[in-house]
CSV table of C-alpha atoms and ligand atoms in Angstrom, one decimal:
chain,number,residue,atom,x,y,z
A,1,MET,CA,-28.4,-158.2,-31.6
A,2,ASN,CA,-29.4,-154.8,-30.2
A,3,HIS,CA,-30.9,-153.3,-27.1
A,4,ASP,CA,-33.3,-150.9,-28.7
A,5,GLN,CA,-35.9,-151.2,-26.0
A,6,VAL,CA,-33.4,-150.4,-23.3
A,7,ARG,CA,-31.9,-147.6,-25.3
A,8,ALA,CA,-35.3,-145.9,-25.7
A,9,SER,CA,-35.8,-145.9,-21.9
A,10,ASP,CA,-32.4,-146.0,-20.3
A,11,PRO,CA,-29.5,-144.9,-22.5
A,12,ALA,CA,-26.9,-145.3,-19.7
A,13,VAL,CA,-27.7,-149.0,-19.2
A,14,ALA,CA,-28.0,-149.5,-23.0
A,15,ASP,CA,-24.5,-148.1,-23.3
A,16,ALA,CA,-23.1,-150.6,-20.8
A,17,LEU,CA,-25.0,-153.5,-22.4
A,18,GLU,CA,-23.7,-152.6,-25.8
A,19,GLY,CA,-20.2,-152.0,-24.4
A,20,GLU,CA,-20.3,-155.5,-22.9
A,21,LEU,CA,-21.4,-157.1,-26.2
A,22,HIS,CA,-18.6,-155.3,-28.0
A,23,ARG,CA,-16.1,-156.4,-25.3
A,24,GLN,CA,-17.2,-160.0,-25.7
A,25,GLU,CA,-17.1,-159.8,-29.5
A,26,THR,CA,-13.6,-158.3,-29.7
A,27,THR,CA,-11.7,-160.1,-26.9
A,28,LEU,CA,-10.8,-163.7,-26.1
A,29,ALA,CA,-12.9,-165.0,-23.2
A,30,MET,CA,-10.6,-167.5,-21.6
A,31,ILE,CA,-11.9,-167.4,-18.0
A,32,ALA,CA,-12.4,-171.2,-17.6
A,33,SER,CA,-15.8,-170.8,-16.0
A,34,GLU,CA,-17.3,-168.6,-18.8
A,35,ASN,CA,-19.0,-169.4,-22.1
A,36,HIS,CA,-21.3,-167.8,-24.7
A,37,VAL,CA,-24.9,-169.1,-24.7
A,38,SER,CA,-26.9,-169.3,-27.9
A,39,GLU,CA,-29.3,-166.6,-28.9
A,40,ALA,CA,-32.2,-169.0,-28.1
A,41,VAL,CA,-31.0,-169.3,-24.5
A,42,LEU,CA,-30.6,-165.5,-24.3
A,43,ASP,CA,-34.1,-165.1,-25.6
A,44,ALA,CA,-35.5,-167.6,-23.0
A,45,GLN,CA,-33.7,-165.8,-20.2
A,46,SER,CA,-35.0,-162.4,-21.2
A,47,SER,CA,-38.6,-163.7,-21.4
A,48,VAL,CA,-41.7,-162.7,-19.4
A,49,LEU,CA,-41.1,-165.6,-17.1
A,50,THR,CA,-39.0,-163.0,-15.1
A,51,ASN,CA,-42.4,-161.7,-14.0
A,52,LYS,CA,-43.6,-164.9,-12.5
A,53,TYR,CA,-43.5,-166.2,-9.0
A,54,ALA,CA,-43.5,-170.0,-8.9
A,55,GLU,CA,-42.5,-171.0,-5.4
A,56,GLY,CA,-42.8,-174.8,-5.1
A,57,TYR,CA,-42.4,-177.4,-7.8
A,58,PRO,CA,-44.4,-178.3,-10.9
A,59,GLY,CA,-48.0,-179.2,-9.9
A,60,GLU,CA,-47.3,-178.1,-6.3
A,61,ARG,CA,-47.0,-174.3,-6.4
A,62,TYR,CA,-47.8,-171.8,-3.8
A,63,TYR,CA,-49.1,-169.3,-6.4
A,64,GLY,CA,-51.7,-169.4,-9.2
A,65,GLY,CA,-51.0,-168.9,-12.8
A,66,CYS,CA,-48.1,-171.4,-13.0
A,67,THR,CA,-49.3,-173.4,-16.0
A,68,TYR,CA,-46.4,-172.3,-18.2
A,69,ALA,CA,-43.9,-172.2,-15.4
A,70,ASP,CA,-44.8,-175.8,-14.8
A,71,GLU,CA,-44.3,-176.7,-18.5
A,72,VAL,CA,-40.9,-175.0,-18.6
A,73,GLU,CA,-39.6,-176.5,-15.4
A,74,THR,CA,-40.8,-180.0,-16.3
A,75,LEU,CA,-39.0,-179.7,-19.6
A,76,ALA,CA,-35.8,-178.6,-17.9
A,77,ILE,CA,-36.0,-181.5,-15.4
A,78,GLU,CA,-36.8,-184.1,-18.0
A,79,ARG,CA,-34.0,-183.0,-20.3
A,80,ALA,CA,-31.5,-182.8,-17.5
A,81,GLU,CA,-32.5,-186.3,-16.3
A,82,GLU,CA,-32.0,-187.6,-19.9
A,83,LEU,CA,-28.7,-185.7,-20.3
A,84,PHE,CA,-27.1,-186.9,-17.1
A,85,GLY,CA,-28.9,-190.2,-16.6
A,86,ALA,CA,-29.9,-188.9,-13.1
A,87,GLU,CA,-32.9,-190.3,-11.2
A,88,HIS,CA,-33.8,-186.8,-9.9
A,89,VAL,CA,-32.7,-183.3,-10.8
A,90,ASN,CA,-33.6,-180.0,-9.1
A,91,VAL,CA,-33.1,-177.2,-11.6
A,92,GLN,CA,-33.9,-174.3,-9.3
A,93,PRO,CA,-30.6,-173.4,-7.7
A,94,HIS,CA,-29.5,-169.9,-8.7
A,95,SER,CA,-25.9,-171.0,-8.9
A,96,GLY,CA,-23.5,-173.8,-8.2
A,97,THR,CA,-22.9,-172.5,-4.7
A,98,GLN,CA,-26.6,-172.5,-4.0
A,99,ALA,CA,-26.7,-176.1,-5.3
A,100,ASN,CA,-23.9,-177.1,-2.8
A,101,GLN,CA,-25.7,-175.2,-0.1
A,102,ALA,CA,-28.8,-177.3,-0.7
A,103,VAL,CA,-26.9,-180.6,-0.2
A,104,TYR,CA,-25.2,-179.4,3.0
A,105,PHE,CA,-28.5,-178.1,4.3
A,106,ALA,CA,-30.3,-181.3,3.4
A,107,MET,CA,-27.8,-183.8,4.9
A,108,CYS,CA,-25.8,-181.9,7.6
A,109,GLU,CA,-26.4,-180.4,11.0
A,110,PRO,CA,-24.4,-177.3,11.9
A,111,GLY,CA,-21.0,-178.4,13.2
A,112,ASP,CA,-20.9,-181.6,11.0
A,113,LYS,CA,-17.6,-182.4,9.3
A,114,ILE,CA,-16.8,-181.8,5.7
A,115,LEU,CA,-13.6,-183.0,4.0
A,116,SER,CA,-12.8,-181.1,0.8
A,117,LEU,CA,-9.9,-179.9,-1.4
A,118,ASP,CA,-8.0,-176.8,-0.3
A,119,LEU,CA,-8.9,-173.7,-2.4
A,120,THR,CA,-5.4,-173.1,-3.4
A,121,HIS,CA,-5.1,-176.7,-4.7
A,122,GLY,CA,-8.2,-176.2,-6.9
A,123,GLY,CA,-11.1,-176.4,-4.6
A,124,HIS,CA,-14.0,-173.8,-4.2
A,125,LEU,CA,-15.1,-171.3,-1.7
A,126,SER,CA,-18.3,-173.2,-1.1
A,127,HIS,CA,-16.4,-176.3,-0.2
A,128,GLY,CA,-15.4,-174.9,3.2
A,129,HIS,CA,-13.4,-171.7,2.9
A,130,PRO,CA,-13.5,-169.7,6.2
A,131,ALA,CA,-14.9,-166.7,4.4
A,132,ASN,CA,-17.8,-168.7,3.1
A,133,PHE,CA,-20.8,-169.8,5.2
A,134,VAL,CA,-19.7,-173.4,4.7
A,135,GLY,CA,-16.4,-172.7,6.5
A,136,GLN,CA,-18.3,-171.1,9.4
A,137,PHE,CA,-21.2,-173.5,9.9
A,138,TYR,CA,-19.3,-176.8,9.5
A,139,GLU,CA,-16.0,-178.2,10.7
A,140,ILE,CA,-13.7,-178.4,7.7
A,141,GLU,CA,-10.6,-180.5,6.9
A,142,GLN,CA,-8.9,-180.2,3.6
A,143,TYR,CA,-7.0,-182.6,1.3
A,144,GLU,CA,-4.5,-181.5,-1.3
A,145,VAL,CA,-2.9,-182.4,-4.6
A,146,ASP,CA,0.4,-184.3,-4.7
A,147,PRO,CA,3.0,-181.5,-4.6
A,148,GLU,CA,5.2,-183.4,-7.0
A,149,THR,CA,2.7,-184.5,-9.6
A,150,GLY,CA,-0.1,-181.9,-9.2
A,151,TYR,CA,-2.6,-184.9,-9.3
A,152,LEU,CA,-5.1,-185.5,-6.5
A,153,ASP,CA,-3.4,-187.2,-3.6
A,154,TYR,CA,-6.0,-190.0,-3.2
A,155,GLU,CA,-3.9,-191.8,-0.5
A,156,GLY,CA,-3.5,-188.6,1.5
A,157,MET,CA,-7.3,-188.1,1.2
A,158,THR,CA,-7.9,-191.6,2.4
A,159,ASP,CA,-5.7,-191.1,5.5
A,160,LEU,CA,-7.3,-187.8,6.3
A,161,ALA,CA,-10.8,-189.3,6.0
A,162,ARG,CA,-10.0,-192.1,8.4
A,163,GLU,CA,-8.5,-189.6,10.9
A,164,PHE,CA,-11.1,-186.9,10.5
A,165,ASP,CA,-14.2,-189.1,10.1
A,166,PRO,CA,-16.2,-186.6,7.9
A,167,ASP,CA,-19.9,-186.6,7.4
A,168,VAL,CA,-19.4,-185.4,3.8
A,169,ILE,CA,-16.6,-185.7,1.4
A,170,VAL,CA,-16.6,-183.1,-1.4
A,171,SER,CA,-15.0,-183.9,-4.8
A,172,GLY,CA,-15.2,-181.8,-8.0
A,173,TYR,CA,-13.0,-178.7,-8.4
A,174,SER,CA,-12.6,-175.2,-9.8
A,175,ALA,CA,-9.0,-175.3,-11.0
A,176,TYR,CA,-8.1,-179.0,-11.4
A,177,PRO,CA,-7.1,-179.9,-14.9
A,178,ARG,CA,-7.3,-183.7,-14.6
A,179,GLU,CA,-9.9,-186.5,-14.8
A,180,VAL,CA,-11.3,-187.3,-11.4
A,181,GLU,CA,-11.5,-190.9,-10.1
A,182,TRP,CA,-15.1,-190.7,-8.7
A,183,GLU,CA,-15.3,-194.4,-7.8
A,184,ARG,CA,-12.0,-194.1,-5.8
A,185,ILE,CA,-13.4,-191.2,-3.8
A,186,GLN,CA,-16.7,-193.0,-3.3
A,187,GLU,CA,-14.8,-196.0,-1.9
A,188,VAL,CA,-13.2,-193.6,0.7
A,189,ALA,CA,-16.7,-192.2,1.5
A,190,ASP,CA,-18.1,-195.7,1.9
A,191,ASP,CA,-15.1,-196.7,4.1
A,192,VAL,CA,-15.8,-193.9,6.6
A,193,GLY,CA,-19.6,-193.7,6.3
A,194,ALA,CA,-19.7,-190.2,4.7
A,195,TYR,CA,-21.9,-188.9,2.0
A,196,HIS,CA,-20.1,-188.0,-1.2
A,197,LEU,CA,-20.9,-184.7,-3.0
A,198,ALA,CA,-19.4,-184.4,-6.4
A,199,ASP,CA,-19.4,-180.8,-7.6
A,200,ILE,CA,-19.0,-180.9,-11.3
A,201,ALA,CA,-19.7,-177.2,-11.8
A,202,HIS,CA,-16.7,-176.7,-14.1
A,203,ILE,CA,-17.2,-179.9,-16.1
A,204,THR,CA,-21.0,-180.2,-16.3
A,205,GLY,CA,-20.9,-180.0,-20.1
A,206,LEU,CA,-18.0,-182.5,-20.4
A,207,VAL,CA,-19.9,-184.9,-18.3
A,208,ALA,CA,-23.1,-184.4,-20.2
A,209,ALA,CA,-21.3,-185.1,-23.4
A,210,GLY,CA,-19.5,-188.1,-22.1
A,211,VAL,CA,-16.0,-186.8,-22.6
A,212,HIS,CA,-15.3,-186.8,-18.8
A,213,ASP,CA,-16.3,-189.8,-16.6
A,214,SER,CA,-19.6,-189.1,-14.8
A,215,PRO,CA,-20.1,-189.2,-11.0
A,216,VAL,CA,-23.9,-189.6,-11.5
A,217,GLY,CA,-24.8,-193.0,-10.1
A,218,VAL,CA,-21.5,-193.1,-8.2
A,219,ALA,CA,-21.6,-190.2,-5.8
A,220,ASP,CA,-24.7,-189.6,-3.5
A,221,PHE,CA,-25.1,-186.1,-4.7
A,222,VAL,CA,-23.9,-184.3,-7.9
A,223,THR,CA,-24.1,-180.6,-8.2
A,224,GLY,CA,-23.4,-178.5,-11.3
A,225,SER,CA,-23.5,-175.1,-12.8
A,226,THR,CA,-25.2,-174.5,-16.1
A,227,HIS,CA,-23.1,-171.8,-17.7
A,228,LYS,CA,-19.5,-173.1,-17.9
A,229,THR,CA,-18.8,-176.0,-20.1
A,230,ILE,CA,-22.6,-176.4,-20.8
A,231,ARG,CA,-24.3,-173.4,-22.4
A,232,ALA,CA,-27.7,-173.3,-20.6
A,233,GLY,CA,-27.4,-169.9,-19.0
A,234,ARG,CA,-26.4,-168.8,-15.5
A,235,GLY,CA,-27.5,-171.2,-12.7
A,236,GLY,CA,-27.1,-174.5,-10.8
A,237,ILE,CA,-28.6,-177.9,-10.6
A,238,VAL,CA,-28.6,-180.7,-8.0
A,239,MET,CA,-28.8,-184.4,-9.0
A,240,CYS,CA,-29.4,-187.4,-6.7
A,241,ASP,CA,-31.0,-190.7,-6.4
A,242,ALA,CA,-34.8,-190.8,-5.9
A,243,GLU,CA,-34.4,-191.7,-2.2
A,244,TYR,CA,-32.9,-188.2,-1.6
A,245,ALA,CA,-35.3,-186.3,-3.9
A,246,ASP,CA,-37.6,-184.9,-1.3
A,247,ASP,CA,-34.8,-183.9,1.0
A,248,ILE,CA,-33.0,-182.0,-1.7
A,249,ASP,CA,-36.1,-180.3,-3.1
A,250,ALA,CA,-37.0,-179.1,0.5
A,251,ALA,CA,-33.5,-177.8,1.0
A,252,VAL,CA,-33.6,-175.8,-2.2
A,253,PHE,CA,-37.1,-174.4,-1.5
A,254,PRO,CA,-38.0,-173.4,1.1
A,255,GLY,CA,-34.7,-174.3,2.8
A,256,GLY,CA,-32.4,-172.0,1.0
A,257,GLN,CA,-34.2,-170.1,-1.7
A,258,GLY,CA,-37.5,-168.4,-2.4
A,259,GLY,CA,-39.1,-168.1,-5.8
A,260,PRO,CA,-37.1,-169.8,-8.6
A,261,LEU,CA,-35.8,-167.6,-11.4
A,262,MET,CA,-38.2,-169.0,-13.9
A,263,HIS,CA,-36.6,-167.1,-16.9
A,264,ASN,CA,-33.3,-168.8,-16.0
A,265,VAL,CA,-35.1,-172.2,-15.7
A,266,ALA,CA,-36.3,-171.6,-19.2
A,267,GLY,CA,-32.8,-170.9,-20.3
A,268,LYS,CA,-31.7,-174.2,-18.7
A,269,ALA,CA,-34.5,-176.0,-20.6
A,270,VAL,CA,-33.3,-174.6,-23.9
A,271,GLY,CA,-29.6,-175.1,-23.2
A,272,PHE,CA,-30.2,-178.7,-22.1
A,273,ALA,CA,-32.1,-179.5,-25.3
A,274,GLU,CA,-29.1,-178.1,-27.3
A,275,ALA,CA,-26.8,-180.3,-25.3
A,276,LEU,CA,-28.8,-183.4,-26.2
A,277,GLU,CA,-28.0,-182.8,-29.9
A,278,PRO,CA,-25.0,-184.7,-31.3
A,279,GLU,CA,-23.3,-181.4,-32.2
A,280,PHE,CA,-22.8,-180.8,-28.4
A,281,GLN,CA,-20.6,-183.9,-28.1
A,282,ARG,CA,-18.4,-182.6,-30.9
A,283,TYR,CA,-18.2,-179.3,-29.1
A,284,ALA,CA,-17.2,-180.8,-25.8
A,285,GLU,CA,-14.5,-183.0,-27.6
A,286,GLN,CA,-13.2,-179.9,-29.3
A,287,THR,CA,-13.1,-178.0,-26.0
A,288,VAL,CA,-10.8,-180.6,-24.6
A,289,ALA,CA,-8.7,-180.9,-27.7
A,290,ASN,CA,-8.3,-177.1,-27.7
A,291,ALA,CA,-7.2,-177.1,-24.0
A,292,LYS,CA,-4.6,-179.7,-24.8
A,293,ALA,CA,-3.3,-177.7,-27.7
A,294,LEU,CA,-3.2,-174.5,-25.6
A,295,GLY,CA,-1.4,-176.4,-22.8
A,296,GLU,CA,1.2,-177.9,-25.1
A,297,THR,CA,1.9,-174.5,-26.7
A,298,LEU,CA,2.4,-172.8,-23.3
A,299,ALA,CA,4.7,-175.7,-22.2
A,300,ASP,CA,6.7,-175.3,-25.4
A,301,HIS,CA,7.2,-171.7,-24.4
A,302,GLY,CA,8.7,-172.8,-21.1
A,303,LEU,CA,5.6,-172.2,-18.9
A,304,SER,CA,5.0,-174.7,-16.1
A,305,LEU,CA,1.6,-176.4,-16.1
A,306,VAL,CA,0.2,-177.7,-12.8
A,307,SER,CA,0.1,-181.5,-13.3
A,308,GLY,CA,2.0,-181.1,-16.6
A,309,GLY,CA,-1.0,-180.7,-18.8
A,310,THR,CA,-4.8,-181.2,-19.0
A,311,ASP,CA,-7.6,-183.7,-19.5
A,312,ASN,CA,-10.4,-181.2,-19.5
A,313,HIS,CA,-11.2,-177.6,-20.5
A,314,LEU,CA,-8.6,-175.7,-18.5
A,315,VAL,CA,-4.9,-175.2,-17.9
A,316,LEU,CA,-3.4,-173.9,-14.7
A,317,VAL,CA,0.0,-172.2,-15.1
A,318,ASP,CA,2.4,-171.8,-12.1
A,319,LEU,CA,4.4,-168.7,-13.1
A,320,ARG,CA,7.0,-169.1,-10.4
A,321,PRO,CA,9.4,-171.5,-12.1
A,322,SER,CA,9.5,-169.6,-15.4
A,323,HIS,CA,8.6,-166.0,-14.3
A,324,PRO,CA,9.4,-165.7,-10.6
A,325,ASP,CA,9.0,-161.9,-10.6
A,326,THR,CA,5.6,-161.8,-12.4
A,327,THR,CA,2.4,-162.4,-10.4
A,328,GLY,CA,-0.8,-163.9,-11.8
A,329,GLY,CA,-2.4,-160.5,-11.3
A,330,GLU,CA,0.2,-158.7,-13.3
A,331,ALA,CA,-0.1,-161.3,-16.1
A,332,GLU,CA,-3.9,-161.0,-16.1
A,333,GLU,CA,-3.7,-157.3,-16.4
A,334,ALA,CA,-1.2,-157.3,-19.3
A,335,LEU,CA,-3.1,-160.0,-21.1
A,336,GLU,CA,-6.4,-158.0,-20.8
A,337,ALA,CA,-4.6,-155.0,-22.3
A,338,ALA,CA,-3.9,-157.3,-25.3
A,339,GLY,CA,-7.6,-158.5,-25.4
A,340,ILE,CA,-7.0,-161.9,-23.7
A,341,VAL,CA,-9.3,-162.2,-20.7
A,342,LEU,CA,-8.4,-164.8,-18.1
A,343,ASN,CA,-7.8,-164.8,-14.3
A,344,GLY,CA,-4.9,-164.8,-12.0
A,345,ASN,CA,-5.2,-168.0,-9.9
A,346,THR,CA,-3.7,-169.5,-6.8
A,347,VAL,CA,-1.7,-172.6,-7.4
A,348,PRO,CA,-0.8,-175.6,-5.2
A,349,GLY,CA,1.9,-174.6,-2.7
A,350,GLU,CA,0.9,-171.0,-3.1
A,351,THR,CA,3.4,-168.6,-1.7
A,352,ARG,CA,1.6,-165.3,-2.4
A,353,SER,CA,-2.2,-164.7,-1.8
A,354,ALA,CA,-5.6,-165.0,-3.4
A,355,PHE,CA,-5.4,-161.3,-4.3
A,356,ASN,CA,-1.9,-161.6,-5.7
A,357,PRO,CA,-1.6,-165.2,-6.7
A,358,SER,CA,1.3,-167.0,-8.5
A,359,GLY,CA,-0.6,-168.5,-11.4
A,360,ILE,CA,-3.0,-168.0,-14.2
A,361,ARG,CA,-5.9,-170.2,-15.2
A,362,ALA,CA,-7.1,-170.4,-18.8
A,363,GLY,CA,-10.1,-172.2,-20.3
A,364,THR,CA,-11.3,-173.1,-23.8
A,365,PRO,CA,-15.2,-173.4,-23.5
A,366,ALA,CA,-16.0,-169.9,-24.8
A,367,LEU,CA,-13.4,-169.9,-27.6
A,368,THR,CA,-14.5,-173.3,-28.7
A,369,THR,CA,-18.1,-172.0,-28.9
A,370,ARG,CA,-16.8,-169.3,-31.3
A,371,GLY,CA,-15.3,-172.0,-33.5
A,372,PHE,CA,-11.7,-172.0,-32.5
A,373,ASP,CA,-9.8,-175.1,-33.5
A,374,GLU,CA,-6.4,-176.5,-32.3
A,375,ALA,CA,-4.4,-174.4,-34.8
A,376,GLU,CA,-6.0,-171.2,-33.6
A,377,MET,CA,-5.5,-172.3,-30.0
A,378,ARG,CA,-1.8,-172.7,-30.7
A,379,THR,CA,-1.8,-169.1,-32.0
A,380,VAL,CA,-3.6,-168.0,-28.8
A,381,GLY,CA,-1.1,-169.9,-26.7
A,382,ASP,CA,1.7,-168.2,-28.5
A,383,CYS,CA,0.1,-164.8,-27.8
A,384,VAL,CA,-0.4,-165.6,-24.1
A,385,ALA,CA,3.2,-166.7,-23.7
A,386,ARG,CA,4.6,-163.6,-25.5
A,387,VAL,CA,2.6,-161.2,-23.2
A,388,VAL,CA,3.6,-163.2,-20.1
A,389,ASP,CA,7.2,-162.9,-21.2
A,390,ALA,CA,7.0,-159.1,-21.5
A,391,PRO,CA,4.0,-157.8,-19.5
A,392,ASP,CA,5.4,-154.3,-19.5
A,393,ASP,CA,6.3,-154.1,-23.2
A,394,GLU,CA,3.7,-151.9,-25.0
A,395,ASP,CA,4.9,-153.0,-28.4
A,396,VAL,CA,4.4,-156.7,-27.7
A,397,ILE,CA,1.0,-155.9,-26.2
A,398,ALA,CA,0.0,-153.9,-29.3
A,399,GLU,CA,1.2,-156.7,-31.7
A,400,VAL,CA,-0.7,-159.3,-29.8
A,401,ALA,CA,-3.8,-157.1,-29.7
A,402,ASP,CA,-3.7,-157.0,-33.5
A,403,GLU,CA,-3.6,-160.8,-33.6
A,404,VAL,CA,-6.4,-161.0,-31.2
A,405,GLU,CA,-8.5,-158.7,-33.3
A,406,ALA,CA,-7.9,-160.9,-36.4
A,407,LEU,CA,-8.8,-164.1,-34.4
A,408,CYS,CA,-12.0,-162.5,-33.2
A,409,ALA,CA,-12.9,-161.3,-36.7
A,410,ALA,CA,-12.3,-164.8,-38.1
A,411,ASN,CA,-14.6,-166.3,-35.4
A,412,PRO,CA,-17.5,-163.9,-35.0
A,413,LEU,CA,-19.9,-164.1,-32.0
A,414,TYR,CA,-23.7,-163.5,-32.4
A,415,GLU,CA,-23.6,-162.9,-36.1
B,501,DSN,N1,-16.1,-168.4,-9.9
B,501,DSN,C1,-16.2,-169.7,-10.6
B,501,DSN,C2,-14.8,-170.0,-11.2
B,501,DSN,O1,-14.3,-169.1,-11.9
B,501,DSN,O2,-14.3,-171.1,-11.1
B,501,DSN,C3,-16.6,-170.8,-9.7
B,501,DSN,O3,-17.7,-170.4,-8.9
């Protein structure tokens, strides 16, 4: 892979692109929301479809010349419908947040009530944080995880729902390591007459592969992103029953977006086809097995995992019990110096702040794409724990950096 065309016209940007490729090849991408797409997806995303305006939907565009845009978007829709068993899929949202925005815009009036998980307990900005438009346009109440177990507090959610009487209940999370009981949340939504939006942004690939229960056919609306546990390039999707199709389509365009990013829609089509292959199910199973191996190793080193472990692709470590004087930000910085890239993260019962949180979140989607197995994940877990134990020790960081280099060389990216 090279950027010869860019280099010929713009060396400064070529330097940055090549620097980023080198960074991805030589470090461990453990941000739970990141992955490495195939060269086929990269090729589709850098295609001439970036030149094309295609406002509207296949067969109903506001511009001429949409023959191939229609073909690509129809393929993406059909493949997504097959992958998720959804009656209707809109593949145009630019991201998971835009997908959520479309559902709120379709089903809510300003001032309507949304019940969602608190950000520090694993929720997402677009579920109602005051800094996000959702927190400003709608009335928000938030449920939490059980402080003892770290699992969702379904009973607390039920009580809150009866008291608050929401118009929408949001499930699906950004830093929650356990299976979600979609039916149980749907029962709460039915009980109080609310719509149920299941945001599977983090676990889209696990759901597609059948290694995590699917909310499709259970929740009224399911939103996802296409670049985390599924490798279809950056973007979002909305899924719903046929009865809501027109409302959702109108809320994506013209409600919230203009022209679709057709090159990204092409990437989604290619990535969805890859996810329909049997190999993708093996990949998703390995992603979960790797997360369990990582979590067990960190726990063996005395680190405290929120909920005690994981059922999915991520682990959330609360540093306070084992390392009360180390913040998530300090751990993140020391780990990056050793070539391990993850993020400091808030944890349930957070006593610091989002800028200086008490935890770290680590995921396995990208390393699994590179071919890492459980044995290698145990080595990675050992490396993470050693750096967290001694974030200021340059010798430890240098030793771990050497191990990271060897792991990367054994699992090359974009050969
Ligand atoms: N920023 C993503 C994450 O890391 O979870 C979610 O949007």
